[in-house]
C-alpha cells in the first residue's frame, strides 16, 4: 500500500519543537453500496489540555456524523443527504489573573478514500462544509489544498463546500486560531460546524459501489500530524528514506527541516532557515516484521557494544555496557534477555525481559517487614499505581521505609502509559529462595525456581511487573572477566561487578527472599556483591517485565543514543 500525503506545518520561525499532541477525533466512515452510500462515525472522549497549570483549554464534539442514504431518503430527482457535527474549543482563565489567551489548530484528516468521480466532468459527490466560530463559511484553507465548490443535487438545490470526493491526507482548516478568556468560571466557547453532504446526482453513481472514505475531525492545541502518514525526514533538500513502524517512508520537503523522532513519537521541526515546512510523504507497508525475541536470539555469540549475547539459561546480555537499550514507555529500558517457558511459565513462548534503566525511587519491599512477595507493598504498588499510571502517594502501598516514612508514588506521568501497557505479558514470577549468598548465578537460577521457601511462603505468583532475580544480576557480568564459578556474594571487585551492566544503582532490591528468614530479601549491595536486607527498608527499585512475543523491532541499534524502537 502506498499513500501520499500533502501537508503543511506552520509554527513561529526559529522554534524547534517535538509535536506530541492531545487531540479530539470524530470518525466519519463512508461506504457506498450499489446506488446508495452510508456515512457514519463515532466520537472519542473529550480531551483537556491544561496550560500554565490552571488555564484550561478543552476540546469536545457534539455528536457522531451519520448518513444512511437509501432509496427512500435519496430518491431519483431529489436532494442530497447531510449530517452535521460541532467541534468545540472552550477556554477558562486561571482564578489568579482571570485572563488568558492562546491558540489552537483545526484539521480534517482523510485517512483513506477510494471514491472516484462517476461523471466525465468530475462533478463533486461528497462535499465538506465548514463554518467557523463567527458563523462565517470557511471558503479557503491555509494551504489551498482543497477546492471550494458549489455542487448541485438532482432537485436543483445547491451545496457549497470543499470537494472531498477523491481527497486524502491531512488538511489544515485553521492555524493558530486565537481564543481568549477573561473568566475562571464562565468559559469562552468557540464552535466549528462540520457538515458532510452526499450529493444526489442526476447520473448513474453505481461505479462507487462498495467504496469507502474514512476521515477524522481534529482539534489540537499543537501542530498535529497523522501518526500513520507522518513527516519523517529532510536533509538539504534531498529526497531521503527512513523507517517508521512497519512502514518504509520516502519524502520530499520543499521548505523547512523536518525529522521524525521515533522516541518522541512525533516530528521535530527546525525553522532556523524557513518559516514553513511542506512535504510530500509516501509510505509503503513492509512485507514482514522482525520480532524482537527472534532478533535478539539471532545475536547469540556476537559482540554488542562492550558486551555480548550469550545463551545461559536464556539468551542474555553480559558485559559492562552492551547495546541492549530499548525505548519503552517513552524512556530508556534495558534488555535482560530472551527466555523460554522455564523462566516465565508462558507455554511455548520466548519472551523478552526488560528492566527500567533508572530506579523509580527508594521504596520498602514490604512495609510490614515480611518477605512474602505476593503480599508485599512493592508488588502491589508496581502492579497497581505504577502499571496503571495512577497516583499512589498516600496509599497503603507507598512507603519509603516500613510504615513510618512515606514516599513519592505519583506515577500519573512516569507509570506505564496506554500505548505500552498492552505490550506487557502476564507471567509467572518464581519465589524460591536460598539461605546464603554463597552460590553461583547458575545455582541461584535453580533455587529461584525451587520450592525452598520460608515456612508457609508461596513458591510462585503471576503478575505483570516484578523485580530482577539474583541470577539476572549474576549472569550480567562478563564471563571472560568474572568466572561463572564465582559466588554472587563475592562479586565486589572490578572484574565482576565492574563488568556488569546491571551494577551501579546503589542498594537495589531483587524479587527473591532469603529462605531461612521471615524478613530478609536478597539485594545487590552498593559494593556490587549480593547481600540481604530487611524487607521494610527503603532501597532502589527498578521495575522488570516481560514483553509480549508479538512485539517487533523497527528501528535502532540498541545503543544508548539509538535504542531499539518497538511496536506491536
Coordinates of C-alpha atoms in Angstrom, one line a residue:
X1 CA 0.0 0.0 0.0
X2 CA 1.4 3.4 -1.0
X3 CA -0.2 6.6 0.4
X4 CA 0.8 10.1 -0.5
X5 CA 0.1 12.9 2.0
X6 CA 0.4 16.5 1.2
X7 CA 0.6 18.7 4.3
X8 CA 1.9 22.0 5.5
X9 CA 3.0 22.8 9.1
X10 CA 3.3 26.4 10.2
X11 CA 4.8 27.4 13.5
X12 CA 6.7 30.5 14.7
X13 CA 10.1 30.7 12.9
X14 CA 13.3 29.6 14.7
X15 CA 11.5 27.4 17.2
X16 CA 12.4 23.8 17.5
X17 CA 9.8 21.5 18.9
X18 CA 8.6 18.0 19.2
X19 CA 5.0 17.5 18.3
X20 CA 3.3 15.3 20.8
X21 CA -0.4 16.1 20.7
X22 CA -3.6 15.6 22.5
X23 CA -6.5 15.6 20.1
X24 CA -10.2 15.1 19.9
X25 CA -11.2 12.9 17.0
X26 CA -14.5 12.3 15.2
X27 CA -14.5 9.4 12.8
X28 CA -16.6 9.6 9.7
X29 CA -17.0 6.3 7.8
X30 CA -18.4 6.4 4.3
X31 CA -19.4 3.3 2.3
X32 CA -21.4 3.2 -0.9
X33 CA -23.3 0.1 -1.8
X34 CA -25.0 -0.2 -5.2
X35 CA -26.5 3.2 -5.7
X36 CA -26.6 4.5 -2.1
X37 CA -24.0 5.4 0.4
X38 CA -23.5 5.2 4.1
X39 CA -21.6 7.8 6.2
X40 CA -21.2 7.2 9.9
X41 CA -18.8 7.7 12.7
X42 CA -18.1 7.6 16.4
X43 CA -16.7 10.3 18.6
X44 CA -13.8 9.7 21.0
X45 CA -13.9 11.1 24.6
X46 CA -13.2 14.7 25.4
X47 CA -9.6 15.9 25.8
X48 CA -8.4 18.6 28.1
X49 CA -5.2 20.5 27.6
X50 CA -4.0 22.5 30.6
X51 CA -1.8 25.5 30.2
X52 CA 0.2 27.3 33.0
X53 CA -1.2 24.7 35.5
X54 CA -4.6 26.4 35.8
X55 CA -5.7 27.8 32.5
X56 CA -7.8 25.1 30.9
X57 CA -8.4 24.6 27.1
X58 CA -11.0 21.9 26.4
X59 CA -12.0 20.2 23.2
X60 CA -15.3 18.4 22.7
X61 CA -17.6 17.2 19.9
X62 CA -21.4 17.3 19.9
X63 CA -22.3 14.0 18.2
X64 CA -21.5 11.5 15.6
X65 CA -22.0 12.2 11.9
X66 CA -24.2 9.5 10.5
X67 CA -25.6 9.4 6.9
X68 CA -27.6 6.4 5.7
X69 CA -28.8 7.2 2.2
X70 CA -31.4 4.7 0.9
X71 CA -33.8 4.6 -2.0
X72 CA -36.3 6.1 0.4
X73 CA -34.4 9.2 1.5
X74 CA -32.3 9.8 -1.6
X75 CA -34.7 9.5 -4.4
X76 CA -34.4 10.0 -8.2
X77 CA -34.7 13.7 -8.9
X78 CA -34.5 14.6 -5.2
X79 CA -32.0 16.3 -3.0
X80 CA -28.9 15.1 -1.2
X81 CA -28.4 13.9 2.4
X82 CA -26.4 15.8 5.0
X83 CA -25.5 15.5 8.7
X84 CA -23.6 17.9 11.0
X85 CA -21.3 17.8 14.0
X86 CA -19.9 20.6 16.0
X87 CA -16.4 20.7 17.4
X88 CA -16.0 23.0 20.4
X89 CA -13.0 24.7 21.9
X90 CA -13.6 26.0 25.4
X91 CA -11.2 28.1 27.5
X92 CA -11.2 29.1 31.2
X93 CA -8.7 31.5 32.6
X94 CA -7.0 30.9 35.9
X95 CA -8.5 32.3 39.1
X96 CA -5.5 34.4 39.8
X97 CA -5.2 36.6 36.7
X98 CA -8.7 36.0 35.2
X99 CA -7.3 36.4 31.8
X100 CA -5.6 34.1 29.3
X101 CA -5.1 33.9 25.6
X102 CA -3.8 31.0 23.5
X103 CA -4.2 29.4 20.1
X104 CA -5.1 26.1 18.6
X105 CA -5.4 24.2 15.3
X106 CA -8.2 22.6 13.4
X107 CA -7.7 19.8 10.8
X108 CA -9.7 17.5 8.6
X109 CA -7.8 14.2 8.2
X110 CA -8.8 11.8 5.5
X111 CA -7.1 8.5 6.3
X112 CA -8.3 6.6 3.3
X113 CA -10.6 7.2 0.4
X114 CA -11.1 5.1 -2.8
X115 CA -14.1 7.1 -4.2
X116 CA -13.9 8.2 -7.8
X117 CA -15.8 10.7 -9.9
X118 CA -18.6 9.0 -11.8
X119 CA -19.0 11.7 -14.3
X120 CA -16.7 12.8 -17.1
X121 CA -16.7 16.4 -15.9
X122 CA -15.9 15.3 -12.3
X123 CA -19.0 16.6 -10.5
X124 CA -18.5 16.6 -6.7
X125 CA -20.2 13.7 -4.9
X126 CA -19.0 14.3 -1.3
X127 CA -18.9 17.8 0.0
X128 CA -17.5 19.1 3.3
X129 CA -19.0 22.4 4.5
X130 CA -17.3 24.2 7.5
X131 CA -18.5 27.2 9.5
X132 CA -16.1 29.0 11.8
X133 CA -16.8 30.3 15.4
X134 CA -18.0 33.6 13.9
X135 CA -20.6 31.7 11.8
X136 CA -18.7 32.5 8.6
X137 CA -18.3 29.8 6.0
X138 CA -14.7 28.6 5.5
X139 CA -14.1 29.1 1.8
X140 CA -10.3 28.9 1.7
X141 CA -7.7 26.7 3.5
X142 CA -4.3 27.9 4.7
X143 CA -2.6 25.6 2.2
X144 CA -5.1 25.9 -0.6
X145 CA -5.2 22.1 -0.9
X146 CA -8.9 21.5 -1.2
X147 CA -11.2 23.1 -3.8
X148 CA -14.2 25.2 -2.7
X149 CA -17.2 24.3 -5.0
X150 CA -20.9 24.6 -5.3
X151 CA -22.4 21.3 -6.1
X152 CA -26.0 20.7 -7.4
X153 CA -28.4 18.0 -6.4
X154 CA -30.8 16.4 -8.8
X155 CA -33.6 18.7 -7.4
X156 CA -31.6 21.8 -8.1
X157 CA -30.6 22.6 -4.6
X158 CA -27.0 23.9 -4.2
X159 CA -24.4 22.8 -1.6
X160 CA -21.3 24.9 -1.1
X161 CA -18.1 23.5 0.5
X162 CA -14.9 21.6 -0.2
X163 CA -14.9 18.8 -2.7
X164 CA -13.6 15.8 -0.9
X165 CA -14.8 13.1 -3.4
X166 CA -11.3 11.8 -4.1
X167 CA -9.3 13.7 -1.4
X168 CA -6.9 12.1 1.0
X169 CA -4.4 13.3 3.6
X170 CA -4.3 15.9 6.4
X171 CA -5.9 19.2 5.6
X172 CA -5.3 22.2 7.8
X173 CA -8.6 24.1 8.4
X174 CA -7.2 26.8 10.8
X175 CA -3.7 27.6 12.0
X176 CA -3.0 29.3 15.4
X177 CA -6.7 30.2 15.8
X178 CA -6.9 32.7 18.7
X179 CA -9.1 32.2 21.8
X180 CA -9.2 34.3 24.9
X181 CA -10.9 34.2 28.3
X182 CA -11.4 36.7 31.0
X183 CA -13.1 34.5 33.4
X184 CA -12.3 31.4 35.6
X185 CA -16.0 30.4 35.8
X186 CA -17.6 31.4 32.5
X187 CA -15.6 29.9 29.6
X188 CA -15.1 31.3 26.2
X189 CA -16.7 28.9 23.7
X190 CA -15.9 28.6 20.0
X191 CA -17.8 26.2 17.8
X192 CA -16.7 24.8 14.5
X193 CA -19.5 23.3 12.4
X194 CA -18.7 20.4 10.0
X195 CA -21.3 19.2 7.6
X196 CA -20.8 16.3 5.2
X197 CA -23.2 16.0 2.3
X198 CA -23.8 13.1 -0.1
X199 CA -24.7 14.8 -3.4
X200 CA -27.5 13.1 -5.3
X201 CA -26.6 13.5 -9.0
X202 CA -28.9 13.1 -11.9
X203 CA -26.5 10.5 -13.4
X204 CA -25.7 6.9 -12.5
X205 CA -23.4 6.6 -9.5
X206 CA -23.1 2.8 -9.3
X207 CA -19.3 3.0 -10.1
X208 CA -18.8 4.0 -6.5
X209 CA -20.5 0.9 -5.2
X210 CA -18.5 -0.6 -2.3
X211 CA -16.2 2.4 -2.0
X212 CA -15.2 3.8 1.4
X213 CA -13.9 7.0 2.9
X214 CA -12.6 7.3 6.5
X215 CA -11.7 10.6 8.0
X216 CA -11.2 12.5 11.3
X217 CA -12.0 15.9 12.6
X218 CA -9.1 17.1 14.7
X219 CA -8.9 19.9 17.2
X220 CA -5.4 20.3 18.7
X221 CA -3.5 22.6 20.9
X222 CA -0.4 21.9 18.9
X223 CA 0.6 21.1 15.4
X224 CA -0.8 17.7 14.5
X225 CA 0.4 15.0 12.1
X226 CA -1.3 11.7 11.4
X227 CA 0.9 9.0 13.1
X228 CA 0.3 6.8 10.1
X229 CA 1.2 9.4 7.4
X230 CA 3.8 11.4 9.2
X231 CA 6.5 13.7 8.0
X232 CA 9.7 11.8 8.6
X233 CA 13.0 13.4 7.4
X234 CA 14.5 16.2 5.4
X235 CA 18.2 16.8 4.6
X236 CA 19.4 19.7 2.5
X237 CA 16.5 19.5 0.1
X238 CA 17.4 15.9 -0.9
X239 CA 14.9 13.0 -1.1
X240 CA 15.6 10.7 1.9
X241 CA 14.3 7.3 3.0
X242 CA 13.6 6.5 6.7
X243 CA 11.6 4.0 8.6
X244 CA 8.5 4.4 10.8
X245 CA 6.8 1.5 12.4
X246 CA 6.1 -1.3 10.0
X247 CA 6.5 1.1 7.0
X248 CA 9.2 2.3 4.7
X249 CA 8.8 6.1 4.2
X250 CA 10.1 8.4 1.5
X251 CA 9.5 12.1 1.3
X252 CA 10.5 15.3 -0.4
X253 CA 10.3 18.6 1.5
X254 CA 10.3 21.9 -0.3
X255 CA 10.7 24.1 2.8
X256 CA 12.0 23.8 6.3
X257 CA 13.7 20.9 8.1
X258 CA 11.5 18.1 9.3
X259 CA 12.7 15.0 11.2
X260 CA 10.7 12.1 12.6
X261 CA 11.7 11.4 16.2
X262 CA 10.9 7.7 17.0
X263 CA 11.5 8.3 20.7
X264 CA 9.1 11.2 20.9
X265 CA 6.6 9.6 18.6
X266 CA 6.3 12.8 16.5
X267 CA 8.1 15.2 14.2
X268 CA 10.8 17.7 15.1
X269 CA 10.7 20.9 13.0
X270 CA 13.7 23.2 12.6
X271 CA 12.7 26.6 11.4
X272 CA 16.1 28.2 11.5
X273 CA 16.1 28.7 7.7
X274 CA 12.4 28.7 6.9
X275 CA 9.1 29.6 8.4
X276 CA 7.2 26.7 6.9
X277 CA 7.7 23.0 6.2
X278 CA 5.8 21.4 3.3
X279 CA 6.5 17.8 2.4
X280 CA 5.2 15.1 0.1
X281 CA 5.2 11.8 2.1
X282 CA 4.9 8.3 0.7
X283 CA 4.9 5.2 2.9
X284 CA 4.7 1.6 2.0
X285 CA 3.8 -1.2 4.3
X286 CA 6.6 -3.7 4.8
X287 CA 6.0 -7.3 3.7
X288 CA 7.1 -8.7 7.1
X289 CA 8.1 -7.8 10.6
X290 CA 11.2 -8.6 12.7
X291 CA 10.1 -9.8 16.1
X292 CA 12.3 -8.6 18.9
X293 CA 12.7 -12.0 20.6
X294 CA 13.9 -13.7 17.4
X295 CA 16.2 -10.8 16.6
X296 CA 18.0 -11.0 20.0
X297 CA 18.3 -14.8 19.8
X298 CA 20.0 -14.3 16.5
X299 CA 22.7 -12.2 18.1
X300 CA 23.9 -15.1 20.3
X301 CA 27.7 -15.2 20.3
X302 CA 28.1 -11.7 18.8
X303 CA 29.7 -8.7 20.3
X304 CA 27.2 -5.9 21.2
X305 CA 28.9 -2.7 22.4
X306 CA 31.3 -3.6 25.2
X307 CA 29.4 -6.8 25.9
X308 CA 27.8 -9.7 24.1
X309 CA 24.7 -12.0 23.9
X310 CA 25.2 -15.4 25.5
X311 CA 23.0 -18.5 25.8
X312 CA 23.0 -19.3 29.5
X313 CA 19.5 -20.2 30.9
X314 CA 18.2 -17.8 28.4
X315 CA 19.7 -15.5 25.7
X316 CA 21.3 -12.8 27.9
X317 CA 23.3 -9.6 27.6
X318 CA 26.5 -9.7 29.5
X319 CA 29.3 -7.2 30.0
X320 CA 30.0 -3.6 31.1
X321 CA 27.8 -1.8 28.5
X322 CA 26.2 -3.9 25.8
X323 CA 23.9 -2.5 23.2
X324 CA 20.7 -3.6 25.0
X325 CA 18.9 -0.3 25.3
X326 CA 15.2 -0.2 24.2
X327 CA 12.8 2.7 24.1
X328 CA 9.8 1.6 26.2
X329 CA 7.2 3.8 27.9
X330 CA 8.8 6.9 26.3
X331 CA 12.0 6.3 28.3
X332 CA 15.1 4.1 28.3
X333 CA 14.9 0.5 29.5
X334 CA 17.4 -2.3 29.1
X335 CA 17.0 -5.8 27.8
X336 CA 18.0 -8.6 30.2
X337 CA 17.4 -11.2 27.6
X338 CA 15.0 -13.7 25.9
X339 CA 13.7 -16.6 28.0
X340 CA 11.6 -19.7 27.4
X341 CA 8.7 -21.0 29.5
X342 CA 11.0 -22.4 32.2
X343 CA 11.7 -18.8 33.2
X344 CA 8.3 -17.2 32.9
X345 CA 5.7 -20.0 32.7
X346 CA 4.1 -19.0 29.4
X347 CA 3.9 -22.2 27.4
X348 CA 5.8 -22.3 24.1
X349 CA 6.8 -18.6 24.2
X350 CA 10.2 -16.9 24.0
X351 CA 9.7 -13.6 25.8
X352 CA 11.9 -10.6 26.1
X353 CA 12.6 -9.4 29.7
X354 CA 13.5 -5.8 30.2
X355 CA 14.4 -3.6 33.2
X356 CA 14.0 0.1 33.6
X357 CA 17.2 1.9 33.1
X358 CA 16.7 4.1 36.2
X359 CA 15.2 3.4 39.6
X360 CA 11.7 4.7 40.4
X361 CA 12.9 5.6 43.9
X362 CA 13.7 4.3 47.3
X363 CA 10.8 2.0 48.3
X364 CA 10.0 -0.5 51.0
X365 CA 9.8 -4.1 49.7
X366 CA 7.2 -4.8 52.3
X367 CA 6.0 -2.2 54.8
X368 CA 5.3 -5.0 57.4
X369 CA 8.8 -6.4 57.1
X370 CA 7.9 -9.9 55.8
X371 CA 9.5 -11.4 52.7
X372 CA 6.3 -12.7 51.1
X373 CA 6.3 -11.1 47.6
X374 CA 2.6 -12.0 46.9
X375 CA 1.5 -9.7 49.8
X376 CA 4.3 -7.1 49.6
X377 CA 3.6 -3.4 49.3
X378 CA 6.1 -3.1 46.4
X379 CA 4.4 -5.9 44.4
X380 CA 1.0 -4.2 44.9
X381 CA 2.5 -0.8 44.0
X382 CA 4.1 -1.9 40.8
X383 CA 1.1 -3.9 39.6
X384 CA -1.3 -1.2 40.7
X385 CA -0.5 2.5 40.6
X386 CA 2.7 2.1 38.5
X387 CA 1.2 -0.2 36.0
X388 CA -1.9 1.9 35.5
X389 CA -0.2 5.4 35.7
X390 CA -2.0 6.4 38.9
X391 CA -1.1 8.5 41.9
X392 CA -0.3 6.0 44.7
X393 CA 1.1 8.6 47.1
X394 CA -0.5 8.4 50.4
X395 CA -1.9 4.9 49.6
X396 CA -1.5 1.8 51.6
X397 CA 1.5 0.5 49.5
X398 CA 3.6 3.7 49.1
X399 CA 6.3 3.7 51.7
X400 CA 10.0 4.6 51.7
X401 CA 10.6 2.8 55.0
X402 CA 8.3 0.5 57.0
X403 CA 5.1 2.3 57.7
X404 CA 6.8 5.4 59.2
X405 CA 8.2 7.1 56.1
X406 CA 6.1 7.8 53.1
X407 CA 7.3 8.1 49.5
X408 CA 6.5 9.8 46.2
X409 CA 4.4 7.3 44.3
X410 CA 2.8 9.6 41.8
X411 CA 3.0 7.7 38.6
X412 CA 0.5 9.6 36.5
X413 CA 3.3 10.8 34.3
X414 CA 6.0 8.1 34.8
X415 CA 3.9 5.0 35.1
X416 CA 3.2 2.6 32.2
X417 CA 1.1 4.5 29.6
X418 CA -1.7 3.3 27.5
X419 CA 0.5 2.9 24.4
X420 CA 2.9 0.4 26.0
X421 CA 0.7 -1.3 28.6
X422 CA -0.7 -3.8 26.0
X423 CA 2.9 -4.9 25.2
X424 CA 3.3 -6.4 28.7
X425 CA 2.8 -10.1 29.2
X426 CA 1.3 -11.5 32.5
X427 CA 3.8 -14.2 33.6
X428 CA 4.8 -16.5 36.4
X429 CA 7.3 -15.0 38.9
X430 CA 9.2 -17.6 40.8
X431 CA 9.7 -17.1 44.5
X432 CA 12.0 -19.9 45.6
X433 CA 14.9 -18.8 47.7
X434 CA 18.2 -19.8 49.4
X435 CA 19.8 -19.4 52.8
X436 CA 23.0 -17.8 51.7
X437 CA 24.7 -15.6 49.1
X438 CA 27.4 -18.2 48.6
X439 CA 26.0 -19.6 45.3
X440 CA 26.8 -19.0 41.6
X441 CA 24.4 -17.5 39.1
X442 CA 23.5 -20.9 37.8
X443 CA 22.8 -22.2 41.3
X444 CA 20.6 -19.2 42.1
X445 CA 18.7 -19.7 38.8
X446 CA 17.8 -23.2 40.1
X447 CA 17.0 -22.0 43.7
X448 CA 14.7 -19.3 42.4
X449 CA 12.6 -21.9 40.7
X450 CA 12.7 -24.4 43.5
X451 CA 10.3 -25.0 46.4
X452 CA 12.8 -23.9 49.0
X453 CA 11.0 -21.1 50.9
X454 CA 10.5 -19.9 54.4
X455 CA 7.7 -21.8 56.2
X456 CA 4.3 -21.1 54.5
X457 CA 5.6 -18.8 51.8
X458 CA 4.3 -19.3 48.2
X459 CA 6.7 -20.6 45.6
X460 CA 5.3 -18.6 42.7
X461 CA 2.8 -16.0 41.7
X462 CA 1.5 -14.3 38.5
X463 CA 1.6 -10.7 37.6
X464 CA 2.8 -8.1 35.1
X465 CA 5.7 -6.4 36.8
X466 CA 8.3 -7.7 39.2
X467 CA 12.0 -7.2 40.0
X468 CA 15.2 -8.8 38.8
X469 CA 16.3 -12.2 40.1
X470 CA 19.8 -12.6 41.7
X471 CA 20.6 -14.8 38.8
X472 CA 19.8 -12.0 36.4
X473 CA 22.5 -9.9 38.1
X474 CA 24.9 -12.8 38.3
X475 CA 24.7 -13.6 34.6
X476 CA 25.1 -9.9 33.6
X477 CA 28.8 -9.9 34.3
X478 CA 31.3 -10.6 31.5
X479 CA 32.1 -14.3 31.9
X480 CA 35.6 -13.9 30.5
X481 CA 36.3 -11.4 33.3
X482 CA 34.4 -13.0 36.2
X483 CA 34.3 -16.8 36.1
X484 CA 30.8 -18.3 36.3
X485 CA 32.1 -20.4 39.3
X486 CA 32.2 -17.2 41.4
X487 CA 29.7 -16.9 44.2
X488 CA 27.4 -13.8 43.9
X489 CA 28.4 -12.9 47.4
X490 CA 32.0 -12.4 46.1
X491 CA 31.2 -10.0 43.2
X492 CA 32.6 -6.9 44.9
X493 CA 35.5 -6.2 42.6
X494 CA 36.3 -4.7 39.3
X495 CA 36.4 -8.0 37.4
X496 CA 32.8 -8.9 38.5
X497 CA 30.6 -6.0 39.5
X498 CA 32.8 -3.8 37.4
X499 CA 32.0 -5.8 34.3
X500 CA 28.2 -5.8 34.8
X501 CA 25.8 -3.5 33.0
X502 CA 23.2 -4.0 35.8
X503 CA 25.5 -2.7 38.6
X504 CA 25.5 0.9 39.7
X505 CA 22.1 1.6 41.2
X506 CA 23.3 1.7 44.9
X507 CA 21.5 -0.7 47.2
X508 CA 18.9 -2.4 44.9
X509 CA 16.1 -4.9 45.6
X510 CA 15.7 -8.3 43.9
X511 CA 12.4 -10.3 44.0
X512 CA 14.0 -13.2 45.8
X513 CA 13.6 -13.9 49.6
X514 CA 16.1 -15.5 51.9
X515 CA 14.5 -18.9 52.6
X516 CA 16.0 -19.1 56.2
X517 CA 14.4 -15.8 57.3
X518 CA 10.9 -14.3 57.6
X519 CA 12.0 -10.8 56.7
X520 CA 15.2 -10.8 54.7
X521 CA 15.4 -10.3 50.9
X522 CA 18.4 -10.6 48.6
X523 CA 19.7 -7.3 47.3
X524 CA 22.6 -6.0 45.2
X525 CA 24.9 -4.1 47.6
X526 CA 26.3 -0.8 46.5
X527 CA 29.7 -2.5 46.6
X528 CA 28.5 -4.9 43.9
X529 CA 28.0 -8.2 45.8
X530 CA 24.8 -9.9 46.7
X531 CA 23.6 -9.5 50.3
X532 CA 20.5 -9.4 52.4
X533 CA 18.3 -6.6 53.8
X534 CA 15.1 -6.3 55.9
X535 CA 12.0 -6.1 53.7
X536 CA 10.9 -2.9 55.4
X537 CA 13.9 -1.0 54.2
X538 CA 13.8 1.7 51.6
X539 CA 16.1 0.6 48.6
X540 CA 16.3 1.3 44.9
X541 CA 13.5 -0.4 42.9
X542 CA 13.7 -0.9 39.2
X543 CA 10.6 -2.4 37.5
X544 CA 11.1 -5.6 35.4
X545 CA 8.6 -7.0 32.9
X546 CA 8.3 -9.4 30.0
X547 CA 7.2 -8.2 26.6
X548 CA 4.5 -9.9 24.5
X549 CA 6.0 -12.3 21.9
X550 CA 4.4 -10.2 19.1
X551 CA 6.5 -7.1 19.9
X552 CA 8.6 -6.3 16.9
X553 CA 11.6 -4.0 16.3
X554 CA 11.6 -1.4 13.6
X555 CA 14.5 0.9 14.3
X556 CA 17.6 1.4 16.3
X557 CA 20.8 -0.5 17.1
X558 CA 20.5 -0.9 20.8
X559 CA 23.0 1.8 21.8
X560 CA 22.1 4.5 24.3
X561 CA 21.9 7.1 21.6
X562 CA 20.0 4.9 19.2
X563 CA 17.9 2.4 21.3
X564 CA 15.7 -0.2 19.8
X565 CA 12.3 1.2 18.8
X566 CA 9.5 -1.3 19.2
X567 CA 5.9 -1.7 18.2
X568 CA 3.2 -4.4 18.3

